[in-house]
């Protein structure tokens, strides 16, 4: 169960990171 939580958090972090990169690309 703990592994699933860790994976979910990792995926969420990557998704937010990608969204931030996309936002930076749009702004720039």
mmCIF file of C-alpha atoms in Angstrom:
data_model
loop_
_atom_site.group_PDB
_atom_site.id
_atom_site.type_symbol
_atom_site.label_atom_id
_atom_site.label_comp_id
_atom_site.label_asym_id
_atom_site.label_seq_id
_atom_site.Cartn_x
_atom_site.Cartn_y
_atom_site.Cartn_z
ATOM 1 C CA UNK A 1 0.000 0.000 0.000
ATOM 2 C CA UNK A 2 2.792 2.395 0.868
ATOM 3 C CA UNK A 3 4.353 1.793 -2.548
ATOM 4 C CA UNK A 4 1.110 2.784 -4.273
ATOM 5 C CA UNK A 5 1.014 6.036 -2.300
ATOM 6 C CA UNK A 6 4.641 6.765 -3.200
ATOM 7 C CA UNK A 7 3.946 6.077 -6.889
ATOM 8 C CA UNK A 8 0.849 8.295 -6.817
ATOM 9 C CA UNK A 9 2.815 11.148 -5.250
ATOM 10 C CA UNK A 10 5.629 10.721 -7.772
ATOM 11 C CA UNK A 11 3.213 10.804 -10.715
ATOM 12 C CA UNK A 12 1.483 13.885 -9.289
ATOM 13 C CA UNK A 13 4.833 15.636 -8.842
ATOM 14 C CA UNK A 14 5.895 14.802 -12.403
ATOM 15 C CA UNK A 15 2.551 16.012 -13.750
ATOM 16 C CA UNK A 16 2.812 19.323 -11.881
ATOM 17 C CA UNK A 17 6.452 19.679 -12.989
ATOM 18 C CA UNK A 18 5.487 19.123 -16.642
ATOM 19 C CA UNK A 19 2.628 21.633 -16.304
ATOM 20 C CA UNK A 20 5.024 24.212 -14.869
ATOM 21 C CA UNK A 21 7.484 23.630 -17.730
ATOM 22 C CA UNK A 22 4.657 23.999 -20.257
ATOM 23 C CA UNK A 23 3.522 27.219 -18.563
ATOM 24 C CA UNK A 24 7.072 28.576 -18.684
ATOM 25 C CA UNK A 25 7.271 27.731 -22.389
ATOM 26 C CA UNK A 26 3.984 29.531 -23.035
ATOM 27 C CA UNK A 27 5.052 32.603 -21.039
ATOM 28 C CA UNK A 28 8.433 32.716 -22.768
#
